mmCIF file of C-alpha atoms and ligand atoms in Angstrom:
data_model
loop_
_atom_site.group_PDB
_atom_site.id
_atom_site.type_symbol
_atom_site.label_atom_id
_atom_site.label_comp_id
_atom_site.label_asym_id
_atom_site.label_seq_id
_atom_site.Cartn_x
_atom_site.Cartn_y
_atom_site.Cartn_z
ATOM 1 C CA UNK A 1 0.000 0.000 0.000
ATOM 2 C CA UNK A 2 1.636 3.086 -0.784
ATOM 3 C CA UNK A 3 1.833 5.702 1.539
ATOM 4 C CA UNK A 4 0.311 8.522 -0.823
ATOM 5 C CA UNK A 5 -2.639 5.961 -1.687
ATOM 6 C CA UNK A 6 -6.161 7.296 -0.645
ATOM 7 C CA UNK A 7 -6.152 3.936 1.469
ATOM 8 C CA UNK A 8 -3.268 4.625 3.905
ATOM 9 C CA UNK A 9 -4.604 8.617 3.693
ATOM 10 C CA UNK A 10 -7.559 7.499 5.548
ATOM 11 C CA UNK A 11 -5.397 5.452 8.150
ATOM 12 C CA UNK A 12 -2.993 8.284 8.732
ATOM 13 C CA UNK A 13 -6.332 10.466 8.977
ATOM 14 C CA UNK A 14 -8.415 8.692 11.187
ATOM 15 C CA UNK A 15 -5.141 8.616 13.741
ATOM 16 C CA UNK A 16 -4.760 12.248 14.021
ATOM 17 C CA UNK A 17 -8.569 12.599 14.220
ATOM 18 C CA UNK A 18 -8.635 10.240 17.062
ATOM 19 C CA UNK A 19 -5.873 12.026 18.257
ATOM 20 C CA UNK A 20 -7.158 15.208 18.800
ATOM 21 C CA UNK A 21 -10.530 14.150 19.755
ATOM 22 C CA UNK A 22 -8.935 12.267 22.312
ATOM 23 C CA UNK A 23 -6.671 15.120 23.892
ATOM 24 C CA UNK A 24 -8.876 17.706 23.213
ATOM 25 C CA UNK A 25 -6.183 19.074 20.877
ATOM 26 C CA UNK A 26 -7.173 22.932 19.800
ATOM 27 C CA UNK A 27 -7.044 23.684 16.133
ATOM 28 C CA UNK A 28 -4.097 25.858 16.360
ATOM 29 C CA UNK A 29 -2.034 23.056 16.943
ATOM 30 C CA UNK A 30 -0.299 20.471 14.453
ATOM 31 C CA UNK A 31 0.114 16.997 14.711
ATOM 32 C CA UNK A 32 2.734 14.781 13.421
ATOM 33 C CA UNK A 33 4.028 11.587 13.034
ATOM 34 C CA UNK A 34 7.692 10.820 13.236
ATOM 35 C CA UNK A 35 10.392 8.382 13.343
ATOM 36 C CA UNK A 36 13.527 8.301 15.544
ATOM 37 C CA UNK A 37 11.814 7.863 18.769
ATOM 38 C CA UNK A 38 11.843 10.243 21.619
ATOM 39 C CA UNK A 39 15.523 10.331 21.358
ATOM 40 C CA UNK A 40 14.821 12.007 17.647
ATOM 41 C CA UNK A 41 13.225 14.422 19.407
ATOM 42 C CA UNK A 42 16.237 15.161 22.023
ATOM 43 C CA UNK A 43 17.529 16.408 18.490
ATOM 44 C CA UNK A 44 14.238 17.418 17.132
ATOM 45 C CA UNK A 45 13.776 19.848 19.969
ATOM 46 C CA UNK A 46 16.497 22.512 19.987
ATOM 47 C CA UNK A 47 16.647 22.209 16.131
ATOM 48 C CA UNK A 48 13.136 23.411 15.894
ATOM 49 C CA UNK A 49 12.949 25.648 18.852
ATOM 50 C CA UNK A 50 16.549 26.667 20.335
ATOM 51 C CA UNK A 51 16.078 29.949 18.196
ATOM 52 C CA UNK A 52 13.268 30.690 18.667
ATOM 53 C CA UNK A 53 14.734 33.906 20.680
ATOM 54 C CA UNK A 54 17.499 35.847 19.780
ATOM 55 C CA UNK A 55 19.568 34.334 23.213
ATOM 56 C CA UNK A 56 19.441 30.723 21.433
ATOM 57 C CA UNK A 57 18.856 29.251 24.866
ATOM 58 C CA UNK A 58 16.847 26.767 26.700
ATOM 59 C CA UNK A 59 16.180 25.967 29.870
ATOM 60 C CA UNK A 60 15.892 22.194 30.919
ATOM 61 C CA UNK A 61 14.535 20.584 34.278
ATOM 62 C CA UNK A 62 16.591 17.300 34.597
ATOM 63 C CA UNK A 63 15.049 14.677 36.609
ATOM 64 C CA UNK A 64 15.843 11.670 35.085
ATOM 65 C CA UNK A 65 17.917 9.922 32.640
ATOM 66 C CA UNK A 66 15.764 10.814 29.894
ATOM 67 C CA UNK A 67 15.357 14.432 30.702
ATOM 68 C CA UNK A 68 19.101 14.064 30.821
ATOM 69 C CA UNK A 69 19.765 12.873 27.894
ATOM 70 C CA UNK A 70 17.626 15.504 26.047
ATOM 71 C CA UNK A 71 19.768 18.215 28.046
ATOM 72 C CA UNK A 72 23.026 16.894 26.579
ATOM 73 C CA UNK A 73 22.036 16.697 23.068
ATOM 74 C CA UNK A 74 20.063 20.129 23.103
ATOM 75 C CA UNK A 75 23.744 21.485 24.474
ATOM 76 C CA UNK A 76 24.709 21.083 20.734
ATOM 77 C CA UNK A 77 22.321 23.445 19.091
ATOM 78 C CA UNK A 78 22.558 26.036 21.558
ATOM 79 C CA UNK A 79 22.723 26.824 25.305
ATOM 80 C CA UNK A 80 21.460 24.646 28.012
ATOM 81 C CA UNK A 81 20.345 26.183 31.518
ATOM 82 C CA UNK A 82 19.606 23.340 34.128
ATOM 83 C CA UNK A 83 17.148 25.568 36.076
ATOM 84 C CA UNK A 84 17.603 23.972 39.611
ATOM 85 C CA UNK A 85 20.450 22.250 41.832
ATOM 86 C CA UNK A 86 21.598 19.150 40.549
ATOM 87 C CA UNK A 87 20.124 16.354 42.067
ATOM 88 C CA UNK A 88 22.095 13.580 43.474
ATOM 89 C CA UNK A 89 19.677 11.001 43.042
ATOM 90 C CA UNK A 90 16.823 11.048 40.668
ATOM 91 C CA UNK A 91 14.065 10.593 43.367
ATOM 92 C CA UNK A 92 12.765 13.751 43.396
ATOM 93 C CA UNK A 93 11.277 17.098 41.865
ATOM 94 C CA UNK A 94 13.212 19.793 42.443
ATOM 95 C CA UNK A 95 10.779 22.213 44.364
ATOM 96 C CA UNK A 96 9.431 25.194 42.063
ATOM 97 C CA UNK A 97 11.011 27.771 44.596
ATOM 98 C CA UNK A 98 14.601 26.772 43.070
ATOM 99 C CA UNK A 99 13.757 26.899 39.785
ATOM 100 C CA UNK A 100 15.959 29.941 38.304
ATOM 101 C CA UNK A 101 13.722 30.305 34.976
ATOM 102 C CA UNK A 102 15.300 32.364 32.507
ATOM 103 C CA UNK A 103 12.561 34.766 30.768
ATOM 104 C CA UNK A 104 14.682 35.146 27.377
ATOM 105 C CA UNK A 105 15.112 31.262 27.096
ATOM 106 C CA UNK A 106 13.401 29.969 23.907
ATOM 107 C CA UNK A 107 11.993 26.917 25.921
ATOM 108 C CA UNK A 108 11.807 25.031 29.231
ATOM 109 C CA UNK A 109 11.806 21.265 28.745
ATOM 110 C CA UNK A 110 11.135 18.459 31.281
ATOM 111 C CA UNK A 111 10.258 14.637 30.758
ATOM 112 C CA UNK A 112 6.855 14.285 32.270
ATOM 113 C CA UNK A 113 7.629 10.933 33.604
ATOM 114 C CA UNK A 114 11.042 9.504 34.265
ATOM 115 C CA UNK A 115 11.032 5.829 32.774
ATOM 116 C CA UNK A 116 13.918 4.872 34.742
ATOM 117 C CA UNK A 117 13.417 5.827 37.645
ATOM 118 C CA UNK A 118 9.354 6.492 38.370
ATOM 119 C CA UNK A 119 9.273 10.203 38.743
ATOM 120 C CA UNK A 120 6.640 11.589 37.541
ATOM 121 C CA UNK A 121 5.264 15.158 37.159
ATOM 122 C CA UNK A 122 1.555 15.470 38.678
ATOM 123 C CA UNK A 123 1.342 19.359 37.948
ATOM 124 C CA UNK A 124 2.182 21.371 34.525
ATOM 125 C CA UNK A 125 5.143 23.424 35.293
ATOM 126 C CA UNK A 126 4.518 27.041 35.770
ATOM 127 C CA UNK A 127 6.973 28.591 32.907
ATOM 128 C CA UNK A 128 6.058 32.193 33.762
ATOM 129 C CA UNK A 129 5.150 32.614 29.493
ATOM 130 C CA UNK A 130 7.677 30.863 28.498
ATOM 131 C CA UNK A 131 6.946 28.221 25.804
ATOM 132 C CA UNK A 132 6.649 24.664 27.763
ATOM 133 C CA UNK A 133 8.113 21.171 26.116
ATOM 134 C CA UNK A 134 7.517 17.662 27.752
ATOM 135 C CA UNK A 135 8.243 14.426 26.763
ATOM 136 C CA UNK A 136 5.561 12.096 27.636
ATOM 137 C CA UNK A 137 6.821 9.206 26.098
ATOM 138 C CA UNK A 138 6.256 6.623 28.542
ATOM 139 C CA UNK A 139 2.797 8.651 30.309
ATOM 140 C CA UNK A 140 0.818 9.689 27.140
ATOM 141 C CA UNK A 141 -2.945 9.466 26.980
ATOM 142 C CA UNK A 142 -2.599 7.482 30.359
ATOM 143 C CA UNK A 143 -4.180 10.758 31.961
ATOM 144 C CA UNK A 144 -6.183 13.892 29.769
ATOM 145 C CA UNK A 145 -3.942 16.567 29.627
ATOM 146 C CA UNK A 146 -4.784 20.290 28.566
ATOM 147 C CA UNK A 147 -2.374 20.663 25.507
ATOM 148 C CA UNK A 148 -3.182 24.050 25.351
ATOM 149 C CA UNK A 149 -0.881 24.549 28.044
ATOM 150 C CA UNK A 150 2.123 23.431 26.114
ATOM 151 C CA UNK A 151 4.473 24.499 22.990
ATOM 152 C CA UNK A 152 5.338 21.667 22.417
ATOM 153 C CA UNK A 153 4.370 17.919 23.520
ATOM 154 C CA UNK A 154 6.199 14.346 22.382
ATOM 155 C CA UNK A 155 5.868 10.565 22.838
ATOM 156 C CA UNK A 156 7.176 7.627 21.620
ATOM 157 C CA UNK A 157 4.117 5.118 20.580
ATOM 158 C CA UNK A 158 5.530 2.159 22.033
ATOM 159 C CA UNK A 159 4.512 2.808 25.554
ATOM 160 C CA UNK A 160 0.343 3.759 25.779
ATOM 161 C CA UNK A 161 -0.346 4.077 22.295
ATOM 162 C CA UNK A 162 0.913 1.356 19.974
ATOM 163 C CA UNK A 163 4.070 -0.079 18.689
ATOM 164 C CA UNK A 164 7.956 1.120 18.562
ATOM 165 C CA UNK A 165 8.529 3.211 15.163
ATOM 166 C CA UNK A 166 6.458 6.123 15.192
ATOM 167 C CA UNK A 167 6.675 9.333 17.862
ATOM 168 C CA UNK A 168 3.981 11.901 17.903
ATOM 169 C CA UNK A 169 4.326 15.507 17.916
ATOM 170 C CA UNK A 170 1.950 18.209 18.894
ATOM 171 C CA UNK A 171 3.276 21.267 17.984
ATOM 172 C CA UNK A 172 1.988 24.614 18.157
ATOM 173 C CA UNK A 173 1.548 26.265 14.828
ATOM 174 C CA UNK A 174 3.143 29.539 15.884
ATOM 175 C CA UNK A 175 6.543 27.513 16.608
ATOM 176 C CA UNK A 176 7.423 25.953 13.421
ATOM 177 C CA UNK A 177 9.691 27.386 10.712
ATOM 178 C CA UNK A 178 12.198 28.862 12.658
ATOM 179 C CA UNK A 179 14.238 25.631 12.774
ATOM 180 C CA UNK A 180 18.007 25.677 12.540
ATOM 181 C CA UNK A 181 19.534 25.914 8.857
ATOM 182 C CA UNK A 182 21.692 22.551 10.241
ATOM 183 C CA UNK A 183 18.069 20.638 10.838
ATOM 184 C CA UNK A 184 17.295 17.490 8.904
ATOM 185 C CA UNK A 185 15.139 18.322 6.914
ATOM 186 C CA UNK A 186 13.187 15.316 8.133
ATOM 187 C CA UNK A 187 12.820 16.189 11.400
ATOM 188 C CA UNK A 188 11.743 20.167 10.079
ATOM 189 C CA UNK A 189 8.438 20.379 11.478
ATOM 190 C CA UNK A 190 7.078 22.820 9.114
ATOM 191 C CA UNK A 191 8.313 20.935 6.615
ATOM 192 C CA UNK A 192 6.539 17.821 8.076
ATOM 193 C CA UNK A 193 3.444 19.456 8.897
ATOM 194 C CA UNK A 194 2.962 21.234 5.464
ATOM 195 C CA UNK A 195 3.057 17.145 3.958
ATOM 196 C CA UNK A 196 0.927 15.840 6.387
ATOM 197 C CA UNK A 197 3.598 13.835 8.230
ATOM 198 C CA UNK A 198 4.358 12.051 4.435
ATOM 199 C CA UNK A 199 7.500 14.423 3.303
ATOM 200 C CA UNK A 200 9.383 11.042 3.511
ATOM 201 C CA UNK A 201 7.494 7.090 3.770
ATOM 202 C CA UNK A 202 6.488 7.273 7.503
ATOM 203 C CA UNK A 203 6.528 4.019 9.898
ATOM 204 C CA UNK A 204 2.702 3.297 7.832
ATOM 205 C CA UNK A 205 2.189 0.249 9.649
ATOM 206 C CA UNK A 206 3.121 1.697 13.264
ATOM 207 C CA UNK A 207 0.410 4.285 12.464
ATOM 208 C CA UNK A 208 -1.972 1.403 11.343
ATOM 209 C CA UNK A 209 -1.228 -0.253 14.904
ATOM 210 C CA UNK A 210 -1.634 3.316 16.746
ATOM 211 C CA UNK A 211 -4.839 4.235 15.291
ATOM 212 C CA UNK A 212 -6.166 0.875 16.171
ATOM 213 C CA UNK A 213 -5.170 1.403 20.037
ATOM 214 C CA UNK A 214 -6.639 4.951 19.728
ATOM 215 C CA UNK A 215 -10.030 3.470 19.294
ATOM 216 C CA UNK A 216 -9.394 0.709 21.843
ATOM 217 C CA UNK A 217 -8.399 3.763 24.117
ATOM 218 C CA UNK A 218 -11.720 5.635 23.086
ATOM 219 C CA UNK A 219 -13.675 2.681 22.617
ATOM 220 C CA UNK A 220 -12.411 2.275 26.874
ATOM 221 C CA UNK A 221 -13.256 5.499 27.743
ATOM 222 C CA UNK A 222 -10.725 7.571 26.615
ATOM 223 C CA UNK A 223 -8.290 9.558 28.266
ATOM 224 C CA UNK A 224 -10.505 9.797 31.462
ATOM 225 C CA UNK A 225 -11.290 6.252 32.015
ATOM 226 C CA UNK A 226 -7.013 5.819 31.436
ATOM 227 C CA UNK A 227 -6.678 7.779 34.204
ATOM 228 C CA UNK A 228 -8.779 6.066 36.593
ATOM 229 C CA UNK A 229 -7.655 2.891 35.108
ATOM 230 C CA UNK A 230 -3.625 3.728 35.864
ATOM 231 C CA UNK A 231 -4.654 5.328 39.418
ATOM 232 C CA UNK A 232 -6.510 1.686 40.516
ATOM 233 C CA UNK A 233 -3.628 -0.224 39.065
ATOM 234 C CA UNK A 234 -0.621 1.873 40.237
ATOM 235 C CA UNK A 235 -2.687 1.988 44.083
ATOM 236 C CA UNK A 236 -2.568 -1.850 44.253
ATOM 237 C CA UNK A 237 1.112 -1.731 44.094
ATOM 238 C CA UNK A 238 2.318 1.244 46.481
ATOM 239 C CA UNK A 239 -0.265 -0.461 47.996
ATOM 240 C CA UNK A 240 1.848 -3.342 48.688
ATOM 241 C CA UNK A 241 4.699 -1.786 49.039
ATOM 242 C CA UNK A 242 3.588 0.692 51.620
ATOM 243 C CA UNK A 243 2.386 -1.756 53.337
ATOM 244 C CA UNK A 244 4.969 -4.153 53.706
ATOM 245 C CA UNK A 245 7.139 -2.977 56.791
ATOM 246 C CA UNK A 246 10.013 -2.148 54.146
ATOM 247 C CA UNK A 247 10.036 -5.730 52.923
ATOM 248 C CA UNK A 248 9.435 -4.095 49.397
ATOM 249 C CA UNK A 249 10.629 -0.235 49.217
ATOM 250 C CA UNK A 250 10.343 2.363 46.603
ATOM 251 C CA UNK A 251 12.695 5.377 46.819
ATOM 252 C CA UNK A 252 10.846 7.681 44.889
ATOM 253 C CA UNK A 253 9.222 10.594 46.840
ATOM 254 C CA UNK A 254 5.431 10.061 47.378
ATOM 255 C CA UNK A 255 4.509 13.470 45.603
ATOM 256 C CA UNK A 256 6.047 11.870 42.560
ATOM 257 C CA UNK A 257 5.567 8.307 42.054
ATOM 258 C CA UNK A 258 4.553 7.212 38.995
ATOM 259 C CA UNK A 259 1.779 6.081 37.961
ATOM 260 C CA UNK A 260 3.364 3.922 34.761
ATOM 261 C CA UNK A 261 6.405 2.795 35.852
ATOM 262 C CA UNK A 262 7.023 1.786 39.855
ATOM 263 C CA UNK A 263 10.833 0.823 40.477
ATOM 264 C CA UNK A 264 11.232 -0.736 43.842
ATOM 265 C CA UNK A 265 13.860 -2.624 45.865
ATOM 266 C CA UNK A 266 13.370 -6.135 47.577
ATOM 267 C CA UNK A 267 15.216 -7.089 51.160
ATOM 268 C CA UNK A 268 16.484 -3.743 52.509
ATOM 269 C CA UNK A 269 16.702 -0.412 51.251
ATOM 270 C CA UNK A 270 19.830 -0.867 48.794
ATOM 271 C CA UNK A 271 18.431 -4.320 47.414
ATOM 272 C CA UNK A 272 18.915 -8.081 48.296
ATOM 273 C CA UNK A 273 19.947 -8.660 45.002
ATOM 274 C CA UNK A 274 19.837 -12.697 45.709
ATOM 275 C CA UNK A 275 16.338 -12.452 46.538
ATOM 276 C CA UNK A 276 15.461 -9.884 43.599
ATOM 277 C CA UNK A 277 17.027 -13.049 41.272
ATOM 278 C CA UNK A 278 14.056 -15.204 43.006
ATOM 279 C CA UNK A 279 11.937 -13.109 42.708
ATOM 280 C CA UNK A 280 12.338 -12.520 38.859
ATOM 281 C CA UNK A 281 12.597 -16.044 38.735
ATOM 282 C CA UNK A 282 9.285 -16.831 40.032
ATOM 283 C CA UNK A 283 7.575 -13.879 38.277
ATOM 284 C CA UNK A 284 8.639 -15.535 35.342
ATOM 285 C CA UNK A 285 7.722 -19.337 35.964
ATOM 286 C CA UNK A 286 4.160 -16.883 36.566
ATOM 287 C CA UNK A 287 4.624 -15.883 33.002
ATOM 288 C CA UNK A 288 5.457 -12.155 34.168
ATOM 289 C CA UNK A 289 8.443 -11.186 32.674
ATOM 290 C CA UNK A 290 10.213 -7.837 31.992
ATOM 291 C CA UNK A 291 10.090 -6.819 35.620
ATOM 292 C CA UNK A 292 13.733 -6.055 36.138
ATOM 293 C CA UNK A 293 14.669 -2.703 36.915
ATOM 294 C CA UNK A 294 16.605 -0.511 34.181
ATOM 295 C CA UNK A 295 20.617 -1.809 34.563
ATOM 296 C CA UNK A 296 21.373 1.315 35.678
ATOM 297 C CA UNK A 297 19.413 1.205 38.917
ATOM 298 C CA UNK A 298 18.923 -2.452 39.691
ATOM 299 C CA UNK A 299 15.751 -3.666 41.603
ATOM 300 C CA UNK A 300 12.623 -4.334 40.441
ATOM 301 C CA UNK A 301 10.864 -2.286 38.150
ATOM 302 C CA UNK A 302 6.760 -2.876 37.108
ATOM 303 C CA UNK A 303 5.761 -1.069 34.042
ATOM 304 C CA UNK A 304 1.885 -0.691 34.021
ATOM 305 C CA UNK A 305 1.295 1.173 30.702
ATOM 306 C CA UNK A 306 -2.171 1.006 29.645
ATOM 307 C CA UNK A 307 -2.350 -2.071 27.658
ATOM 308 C CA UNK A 308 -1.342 -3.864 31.436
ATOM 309 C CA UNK A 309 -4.845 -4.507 32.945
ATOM 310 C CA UNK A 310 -6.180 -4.381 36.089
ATOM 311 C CA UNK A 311 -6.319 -8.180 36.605
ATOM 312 C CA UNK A 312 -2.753 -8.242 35.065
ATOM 313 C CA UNK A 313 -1.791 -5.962 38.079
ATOM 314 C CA UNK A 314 -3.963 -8.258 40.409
ATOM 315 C CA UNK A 315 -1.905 -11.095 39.575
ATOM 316 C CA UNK A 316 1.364 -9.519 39.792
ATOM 317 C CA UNK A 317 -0.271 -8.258 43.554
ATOM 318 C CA UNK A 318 -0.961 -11.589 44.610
ATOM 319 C CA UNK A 319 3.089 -13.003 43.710
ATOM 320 C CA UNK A 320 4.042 -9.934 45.670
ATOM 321 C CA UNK A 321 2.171 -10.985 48.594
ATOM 322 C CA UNK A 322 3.317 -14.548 48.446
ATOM 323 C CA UNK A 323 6.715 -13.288 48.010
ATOM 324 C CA UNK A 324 6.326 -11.720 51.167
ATOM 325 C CA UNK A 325 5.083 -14.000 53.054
ATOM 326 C CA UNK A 326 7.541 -16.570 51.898
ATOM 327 C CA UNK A 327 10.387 -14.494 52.323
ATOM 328 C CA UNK A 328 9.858 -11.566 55.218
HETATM 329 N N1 PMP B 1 11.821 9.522 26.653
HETATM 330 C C1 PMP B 1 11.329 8.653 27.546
HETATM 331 C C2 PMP B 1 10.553 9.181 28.710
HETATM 332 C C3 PMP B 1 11.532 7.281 27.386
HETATM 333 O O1 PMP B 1 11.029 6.414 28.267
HETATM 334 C C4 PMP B 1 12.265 6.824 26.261
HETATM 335 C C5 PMP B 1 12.482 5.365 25.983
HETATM 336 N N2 PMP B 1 12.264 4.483 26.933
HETATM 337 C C6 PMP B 1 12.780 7.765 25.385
HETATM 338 C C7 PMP B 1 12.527 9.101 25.590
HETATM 339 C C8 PMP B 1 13.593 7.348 24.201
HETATM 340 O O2 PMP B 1 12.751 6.803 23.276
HETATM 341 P P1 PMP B 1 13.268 6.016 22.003
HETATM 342 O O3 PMP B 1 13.873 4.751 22.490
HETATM 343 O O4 PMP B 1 12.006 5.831 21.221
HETATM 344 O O5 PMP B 1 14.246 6.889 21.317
#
């Protein structure tokens, strides 16, 4: 099917359509459909928007590996302010009272949930005017989310909304075509917007796959019903965990635990790593798998993106209590 066929038009169509009905997306906003994942859009970012003011500056909140990531590569279009005191561990949001926003930065970025390391951002950050970027990669349509609030927002599909190989932009109109003269000319916004997504052959079948969760999502609910759908599921494990006399521990501060992705440790504090092996072991003899942490902080790490159900959650409940009680 080719991509410029009035067949794969309607697919790419419907998607957006869904899209917007979905997130309430106003009219003076674009939507596109990418490739290069979120980390395209580390680049995608500052190419687009670094000058949009004269200063060619941008101000980043880094609470995460990803967030960090998108700081480093933003450093080589322009200038990078990390707005707050480095954080030792990334457990935290830095409270709004340290944030030293810059007014003549052309952006202030932040990663709306931290993949890694479940931190997640339960409040829009107040920019004071200045345009506001997120990557919600791994927290999109898990929640409704007033885009009207935000320059720019992105997200990797392969999280809440389909499969790996195509990343969604919203972008406000008023914020394209000031790109870089170095930009790809693929990852050009205006240039993307003006051929609806199609300058170059897009992931098609990714977009297939996303439009078909979209309707699942709205056929569900929508973004609402997500909501209270990842709030009942996320409760069930704190839940646990909280209750567990430290048996299980999560080292994220309550304000910001995540609602998508719950890291926690097994034994004491630091980890048992022997009995995290068991534990992983018997998970997956429970056909559970992927429940290791990221290698960078060990542990245990539950991902409960929206295609995880709440019986799915139930079940993974129910080893954590035998675990417990096997183990404590
Ligand atoms: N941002 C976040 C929040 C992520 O979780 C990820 C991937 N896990 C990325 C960006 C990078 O996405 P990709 O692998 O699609 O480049």
């Amino acid at each position: 099917m080719s991509h410029r066929s009035s067949d794969f038009t309607k697919i790419i169509n419907a998607a957006e359509n869904l899209l917007r009905e979905l997130l309430n997306v106003p009219e003076n906003y674009k939507i596109l459909f990418l490739q290069g994942g979120g980390s395209g859009q580390f680049s995608g970012v500052p190419l687009n928007l670094i000058g949009l003011k004269e200063d060619g500056c941008a101000d980043y909140l880094v609470t995460g590996t990803w967030s960090a990531k998108a700081a480093k590569e933003a450093e080589k279009y322009g200038k990078v302010n990390v707005i707050h005191p480095k954080l030792d561990s990334y457990t935290k949001i830095p409270d709004s009272s340290t944030w030293s926003l810059n007014p003549s930065a052309s952006y202030v970025y932040y990663c709306c949930n931290e993949t890694v390391h479940g931190v997640e951002f339960n409040f829009i950050p107040d920019t004071k005017g200045v345009v506001l970027v997120s990557d919600m990669s791994s927290n999109f349509l898990s929640r409704p989310v007033d885009v009207s609030k935000f320059g720019l927002i992105f997200a990797g599909a392969q999280k809440n909304v389909g499969c790996a190989g195509v990343t969604v932009v919203i972008v406000r109109e008023d914020l394209m075509g000031k790109a870089l003269k170095e930009c790809p000319i693929i990852l050009d916004y205006q240039v993307q917007a003006g051929n609806n997504s199609l300058y170059n052959t897009p992931s098609c079948f990714s977009i297939y796959i996303m439009g078909l969760v979209l309707e699942w999502i709205r056929n569900n609910g929508g973004a609402d019903a997500m909501k209270q759908l990842n709030k009942q599921k996320s409760d069930i494990v704190y839940d646990i965990i909280n209750h567990s006399d430290g048996f299980y521990s999560c080292p994220v501060d309550v304000a910001c635990r995540s609602r998508m992705n719950i890291p926690f440790r097994i034994g004491k504090k630091e980890g048992d790593e022997s009995l995290e092996k068991s534990f992983l072991d018997g998970a997956s003899k429970r056909g559970m798998i992927s429940l290791k942490g990221h290698r960078s902080v060990g542990g245990i790490r539950a991902s409960l993106y929206n295609a995880v159900t709440v019986e799915d959650v139930k079940a993974l409940a129910a080893y954590m209590e035998e675990f417990l009680k096997d183990h404590q």
